[in-house]
Amino acid sequence: MNIQEEMDSILEGFLRAVPAHMPVCSLAHPKSNHVTFIRSTNYIPYLQKVEGLGISNLIVIAPDSLDLPNFKGVNYYRTHDVDILFTLYANFVHKGHLGDNEIHSSAVIDPTAVIGAEGISAADYKDERIFFRHHGNVVIGEGAFIGANAVVQRGRIDSTVIGKRTIISSLCVVGHNTVIGENCSMAIQSGISGTCRIGDRCWIGIGAKVRDSITICDDVVIGIGAVVVKDIDRPGVYVGNPAKFLREEW
């Protein structure tokens, strides 16, 4: 059996267990009759919320070696191949479908901007790398501005969000699943990687970069060319590579 046949077998086994071809959701936003996945016990708090939300029949693809508690509404599908199975299944069940963008009528978007581009996500299986198709969308709030040649990638599963009155300047990139708050500004050529959380009234300076999965609190200024590699939970000005706190006020 070659690698492609092995991957086909992994997917076919799961399809026999989920014959209704249920859609996928993220663990952060669980839904009834959906499929999601978990890699480690660090994400158990997400599962704990399922029972309180009244969710039923959430299929969670989980490592067969991971000790996970039982929760009402959660059904585990155990496998050694979590990442590749979730990728194969998501691509299969949502083939040809992209989320519809939600753009407020007052938002201003330059004609050269790209809204809903696909981000980069993949799962490895032996010598093969399988691209995870992004099926989420982009939500752009009231009074937001997206400049020339800016790129806002659509969510992997959920939404990439640009808050009210936030300004994304020319040649900027906003990665998939990132949520930017209200009244923020991204100066020219700055970039925010995927799955970041940016608070309200933040300023990302010219050429500054924010690493993936970073959280930045409200009222933060990132200086020109700075590189943010750790979460920021204190308002103020941050400069350098890696970015460090400089002072409280701009």
One Martini backbone bead per residue (centre of mass of N, CA, C, O) as a GRO file, in nm:
protein
  250
    1MET     BB    1   0.093   0.038   0.026
    2ASN     BB    2   0.068   0.352  -0.033
    3ILE     BB    3   0.035   0.666   0.084
    4GLN     BB    4  -0.235   0.734  -0.051
    5GLU     BB    5  -0.380   0.476   0.041
    6GLU     BB    6  -0.349   0.530   0.342
    7MET     BB    7  -0.511   0.797   0.347
    8ASP     BB    8  -0.771   0.679   0.232
    9SER     BB    9  -0.814   0.481   0.469
   10ILE     BB   10  -0.838   0.687   0.695
   11LEU     BB   11  -1.087   0.833   0.579
   12GLU     BB   12  -1.280   0.589   0.538
   13GLY     BB   13  -1.299   0.514   0.838
   14PHE     BB   14  -1.437   0.781   0.921
   15LEU     BB   15  -1.683   0.775   0.723
   16ARG     BB   16  -1.809   0.525   0.863
   17ALA     BB   17  -1.853   0.693   1.141
   18VAL     BB   18  -1.949   0.958   0.943
   19PRO     BB   19  -2.207   0.943   0.725
   20ALA     BB   20  -2.316   1.260   0.719
   21HIS     BB   21  -2.098   1.465   0.666
   22MET     BB   22  -1.992   1.664   0.867
   23PRO     BB   23  -1.898   1.950   0.962
   24VAL     BB   24  -1.663   2.182   1.061
   25CYS     BB   25  -1.488   2.292   1.361
   26SER     BB   26  -1.380   2.460   1.619
   27LEU     BB   27  -1.294   2.438   1.951
   28ALA     BB   28  -1.373   2.742   2.015
   29HIS     BB   29  -1.647   2.674   1.813
   30PRO     BB   30  -1.872   2.478   1.894
   31LYS     BB   31  -2.094   2.223   1.736
   32SER     BB   32  -2.347   2.061   1.642
   33ASN     BB   33  -2.278   1.819   1.426
   34HIS     BB   34  -1.957   1.820   1.442
   35VAL     BB   35  -1.606   1.853   1.353
   36THR     BB   36  -1.308   1.803   1.544
   37PHE     BB   37  -1.002   1.874   1.742
   38ILE     BB   38  -0.729   1.725   1.946
   39ARG     BB   39  -0.391   1.727   2.094
   40SER     BB   40  -0.428   1.835   2.399
   41THR     BB   41  -0.491   1.907   2.740
   42ASN     BB   42  -0.496   2.226   2.703
   43TYR     BB   43  -0.807   2.198   2.558
   44ILE     BB   44  -1.023   2.106   2.770
   45PRO     BB   45  -1.183   2.372   2.837
   46TYR     BB   46  -1.345   2.362   2.573
   47LEU     BB   47  -1.500   2.098   2.641
   48GLN     BB   48  -1.638   2.198   2.907
   49LYS     BB   49  -1.840   2.396   2.747
   50VAL     BB   50  -2.035   2.211   2.590
   51GLU     BB   51  -2.251   2.136   2.802
   52GLY     BB   52  -2.342   2.436   2.865
   53LEU     BB   53  -2.430   2.483   2.547
   54GLY     BB   54  -2.595   2.223   2.440
   55ILE     BB   55  -2.418   2.028   2.294
   56SER     BB   56  -2.431   1.782   2.026
   57ASN     BB   57  -2.246   1.568   1.860
   58LEU     BB   58  -1.928   1.604   1.905
   59ILE     BB   59  -1.661   1.535   1.701
   60VAL     BB   60  -1.342   1.419   1.835
   61ILE     BB   61  -1.031   1.422   1.726
   62ALA     BB   62  -0.801   1.191   1.887
   63PRO     BB   63  -0.556   1.072   2.052
   64ASP     BB   64  -0.498   0.743   2.158
   65SER     BB   65  -0.290   0.854   2.407
   66LEU     BB   66  -0.509   1.043   2.527
   67ASP     BB   67  -0.627   1.170   2.835
   68LEU     BB   68  -0.984   1.200   2.842
   69PRO     BB   69  -1.261   1.327   2.938
   70ASN     BB   70  -1.597   1.310   2.985
   71PHE     BB   71  -1.860   1.465   2.782
   72LYS     BB   72  -2.141   1.601   2.718
   73GLY     BB   73  -2.162   1.581   2.357
   74VAL     BB   74  -1.894   1.405   2.340
   75ASN     BB   75  -1.711   1.240   2.070
   76TYR     BB   76  -1.461   1.013   2.022
   77TYR     BB   77  -1.191   0.984   1.779
   78ARG     BB   78  -0.947   0.750   1.756
   79THR     BB   79  -0.598   0.835   1.671
   80HIS     BB   80  -0.271   0.871   1.527
   81ASP     BB   81  -0.397   1.079   1.282
   82VAL     BB   82  -0.508   1.376   1.334
   83ASP     BB   83  -0.414   1.591   1.127
   84ILE     BB   84  -0.464   1.433   0.862
   85LEU     BB   85  -0.762   1.368   0.908
   86PHE     BB   86  -0.874   1.654   0.937
   87THR     BB   87  -0.774   1.753   0.662
   88LEU     BB   88  -0.912   1.546   0.480
   89TYR     BB   89  -1.200   1.597   0.579
   90ALA     BB   90  -1.228   1.900   0.531
   91ASN     BB   91  -1.170   1.886   0.225
   92PHE     BB   92  -1.405   1.693   0.161
   93VAL     BB   93  -1.666   1.834   0.295
   94HIS     BB   94  -1.569   2.143   0.162
   95LYS     BB   95  -1.566   2.113  -0.129
   96GLY     BB   96  -1.601   2.424  -0.299
   97HIS     BB   97  -1.621   2.586  -0.020
   98LEU     BB   98  -1.682   2.926   0.080
   99GLY     BB   99  -1.696   3.176   0.273
  100ASP     BB  100  -1.885   3.452   0.337
  101ASN     BB  101  -1.835   3.767   0.331
  102GLU     BB  102  -1.839   4.047   0.582
  103ILE     BB  103  -1.923   4.374   0.465
  104HIS     BB  104  -1.951   4.680   0.542
  105SER     BB  105  -2.090   4.949   0.379
  106SER     BB  106  -1.866   5.162   0.513
  107ALA     BB  107  -1.641   5.029   0.396
  108VAL     BB  108  -1.300   5.072   0.269
  109ILE     BB  109  -1.185   4.928  -0.048
  110ASP     BB  110  -0.942   4.869  -0.234
  111PRO     BB  111  -0.924   4.729  -0.550
  112THR     BB  112  -0.630   4.583  -0.479
  113ALA     BB  113  -0.738   4.428  -0.267
  114VAL     BB  114  -0.731   4.117  -0.070
  115ILE     BB  115  -1.024   3.929   0.007
  116GLY     BB  116  -0.980   3.592   0.099
  117ALA     BB  117  -0.730   3.463   0.117
  118GLU     BB  118  -0.514   3.199   0.140
  119GLY     BB  119  -0.362   3.024   0.364
  120ILE     BB  120  -0.117   2.846   0.563
  121SER     BB  121  -0.185   2.487   0.580
  122ALA     BB  122  -0.058   2.170   0.717
  123ALA     BB  123  -0.014   1.812   0.676
  124ASP     BB  124   0.177   1.536   0.781
  125TYR     BB  125   0.257   1.221   0.591
  126LYS     BB  126   0.539   1.134   0.602
  127ASP     BB  127   0.624   1.241   0.269
  128GLU     BB  128   0.361   1.411   0.299
  129ARG     BB  129   0.182   1.717   0.201
  130ILE     BB  130  -0.125   1.864   0.320
  131PHE     BB  131  -0.346   2.090   0.227
  132PHE     BB  132  -0.541   2.326   0.400
  133ARG     BB  133  -0.841   2.427   0.342
  134HIS     BB  134  -1.004   2.739   0.343
  135HIS     BB  135  -1.355   2.798   0.483
  136GLY     BB  136  -1.375   3.070   0.571
  137ASN     BB  137  -1.377   3.423   0.658
  138VAL     BB  138  -1.454   3.777   0.631
  139VAL     BB  139  -1.472   4.049   0.873
  140ILE     BB  140  -1.591   4.386   0.819
  141GLY     BB  141  -1.627   4.676   0.969
  142GLU     BB  142  -1.724   4.971   1.053
  143GLY     BB  143  -1.518   5.204   0.889
  144ALA     BB  144  -1.319   5.051   0.746
  145PHE     BB  145  -0.973   5.016   0.608
  146ILE     BB  146  -0.836   4.908   0.285
  147GLY     BB  147  -0.555   4.906   0.115
  148ALA     BB  148  -0.324   4.885  -0.111
  149ASN     BB  149  -0.231   4.555  -0.150
  150ALA     BB  150  -0.382   4.420   0.055
  151VAL     BB  151  -0.406   4.129   0.287
  152VAL     BB  152  -0.692   3.915   0.370
  153GLN     BB  153  -0.734   3.633   0.526
  154ARG     BB  154  -0.909   3.369   0.563
  155GLY     BB  155  -1.039   3.147   0.748
  156ARG     BB  156  -0.996   2.826   0.823
  157ILE     BB  157  -1.297   2.814   0.977
  158ASP     BB  158  -1.348   3.080   1.064
  159SER     BB  159  -1.272   3.419   1.132
  160THR     BB  160  -1.165   3.714   0.997
  161VAL     BB  161  -1.115   4.025   1.186
  162ILE     BB  162  -1.224   4.366   1.133
  163GLY     BB  163  -1.271   4.633   1.299
  164LYS     BB  164  -1.388   4.916   1.382
  165ARG     BB  165  -1.207   5.171   1.233
  166THR     BB  166  -0.992   5.011   1.094
  167ILE     BB  167  -0.652   5.037   0.963
  168ILE     BB  168  -0.526   4.916   0.646
  169SER     BB  169  -0.262   4.946   0.481
  170SER     BB  170  -0.042   4.926   0.254
  171LEU     BB  171   0.103   4.611   0.219
  172CYS     BB  172  -0.061   4.436   0.404
  173VAL     BB  173  -0.094   4.155   0.646
  174VAL     BB  174  -0.362   3.924   0.730
  175GLY     BB  175  -0.409   3.650   0.893
  176HIS     BB  176  -0.555   3.378   0.969
  177ASN     BB  177  -0.791   3.419   1.237
  178THR     BB  178  -0.762   3.706   1.286
  179VAL     BB  179  -0.820   3.957   1.549
  180ILE     BB  180  -0.921   4.293   1.516
  181GLY     BB  181  -0.996   4.563   1.658
  182GLU     BB  182  -1.073   4.878   1.740
  183ASN     BB  183  -0.904   5.152   1.629
  184CYS     BB  184  -0.683   5.054   1.438
  185SER     BB  185  -0.332   5.035   1.305
  186MET     BB  186  -0.167   4.967   0.989
  187ALA     BB  187   0.118   5.010   0.857
  188ILE     BB  188   0.318   4.996   0.614
  189GLN     BB  189   0.425   4.661   0.574
  190SER     BB  190   0.269   4.514   0.774
  191GLY     BB  191   0.237   4.207   0.992
  192ILE     BB  192  -0.005   3.941   1.060
  193SER     BB  193  -0.047   3.651   1.171
  194GLY     BB  194  -0.198   3.380   1.257
  195THR     BB  195  -0.410   3.371   1.530
  196CYS     BB  196  -0.456   3.657   1.631
  197ARG     BB  197  -0.490   3.908   1.909
  198ILE     BB  198  -0.619   4.236   1.880
  199GLY     BB  199  -0.683   4.506   2.023
  200ASP     BB  200  -0.764   4.814   2.103
  201ARG     BB  201  -0.589   5.084   1.995
  202CYS     BB  202  -0.373   4.986   1.788
  203TRP     BB  203  -0.022   5.005   1.671
  204ILE     BB  204   0.137   4.918   1.360
  205GLY     BB  205   0.423   4.966   1.233
  206ILE     BB  206   0.645   5.000   1.005
  207GLY     BB  207   0.729   4.670   0.927
  208ALA     BB  208   0.589   4.517   1.129
  209LYS     BB  209   0.575   4.207   1.334
  210VAL     BB  210   0.351   3.921   1.396
  211ARG     BB  211   0.328   3.641   1.532
  212ASP     BB  212   0.180   3.363   1.572
  213SER     BB  213  -0.052   3.343   1.833
  214ILE     BB  214  -0.089   3.637   1.928
  215THR     BB  215  -0.142   3.856   2.212
  216ILE     BB  216  -0.290   4.189   2.227
  217CYS     BB  217  -0.363   4.445   2.392
  218ASP     BB  218  -0.467   4.730   2.465
  219ASP     BB  219  -0.286   5.007   2.391
  220VAL     BB  220  -0.066   4.940   2.153
  221VAL     BB  221   0.275   5.004   2.039
  222ILE     BB  222   0.443   4.924   1.737
  223GLY     BB  223   0.730   4.968   1.611
  224ILE     BB  224   0.945   5.010   1.377
  225GLY     BB  225   1.033   4.684   1.283
  226ALA     BB  226   0.909   4.516   1.480
  227VAL     BB  227   0.908   4.194   1.675
  228VAL     BB  228   0.652   3.979   1.773
  229VAL     BB  229   0.690   3.679   2.008
  230LYS     BB  230   0.500   3.784   2.243
  231ASP     BB  231   0.286   3.845   2.458
  232ILE     BB  232   0.073   4.139   2.532
  233ASP     BB  233  -0.042   4.282   2.871
  234ARG     BB  234   0.082   4.584   2.830
  235PRO     BB  235   0.054   4.891   2.792
  236GLY     BB  236   0.236   5.046   2.515
  237VAL     BB  237   0.571   5.061   2.404
  238TYR     BB  238   0.725   4.870   2.132
  239VAL     BB  239   1.063   4.754   2.056
  240GLY     BB  240   1.222   4.561   1.836
  241ASN     BB  241   1.441   4.247   1.809
  242PRO     BB  242   1.266   4.175   2.011
  243ALA     BB  243   1.001   4.300   2.151
  244LYS     BB  244   1.006   4.580   2.386
  245PHE     BB  245   0.960   4.762   2.645
  246LEU     BB  246   0.967   5.126   2.682
  247ARG     BB  247   0.674   5.267   2.736
  248GLU     BB  248   0.358   5.381   2.815
  249GLU     BB  249   0.375   5.627   2.616
  250TRP     BB  250   0.367   5.783   2.294
   0.00000   0.00000   0.00000
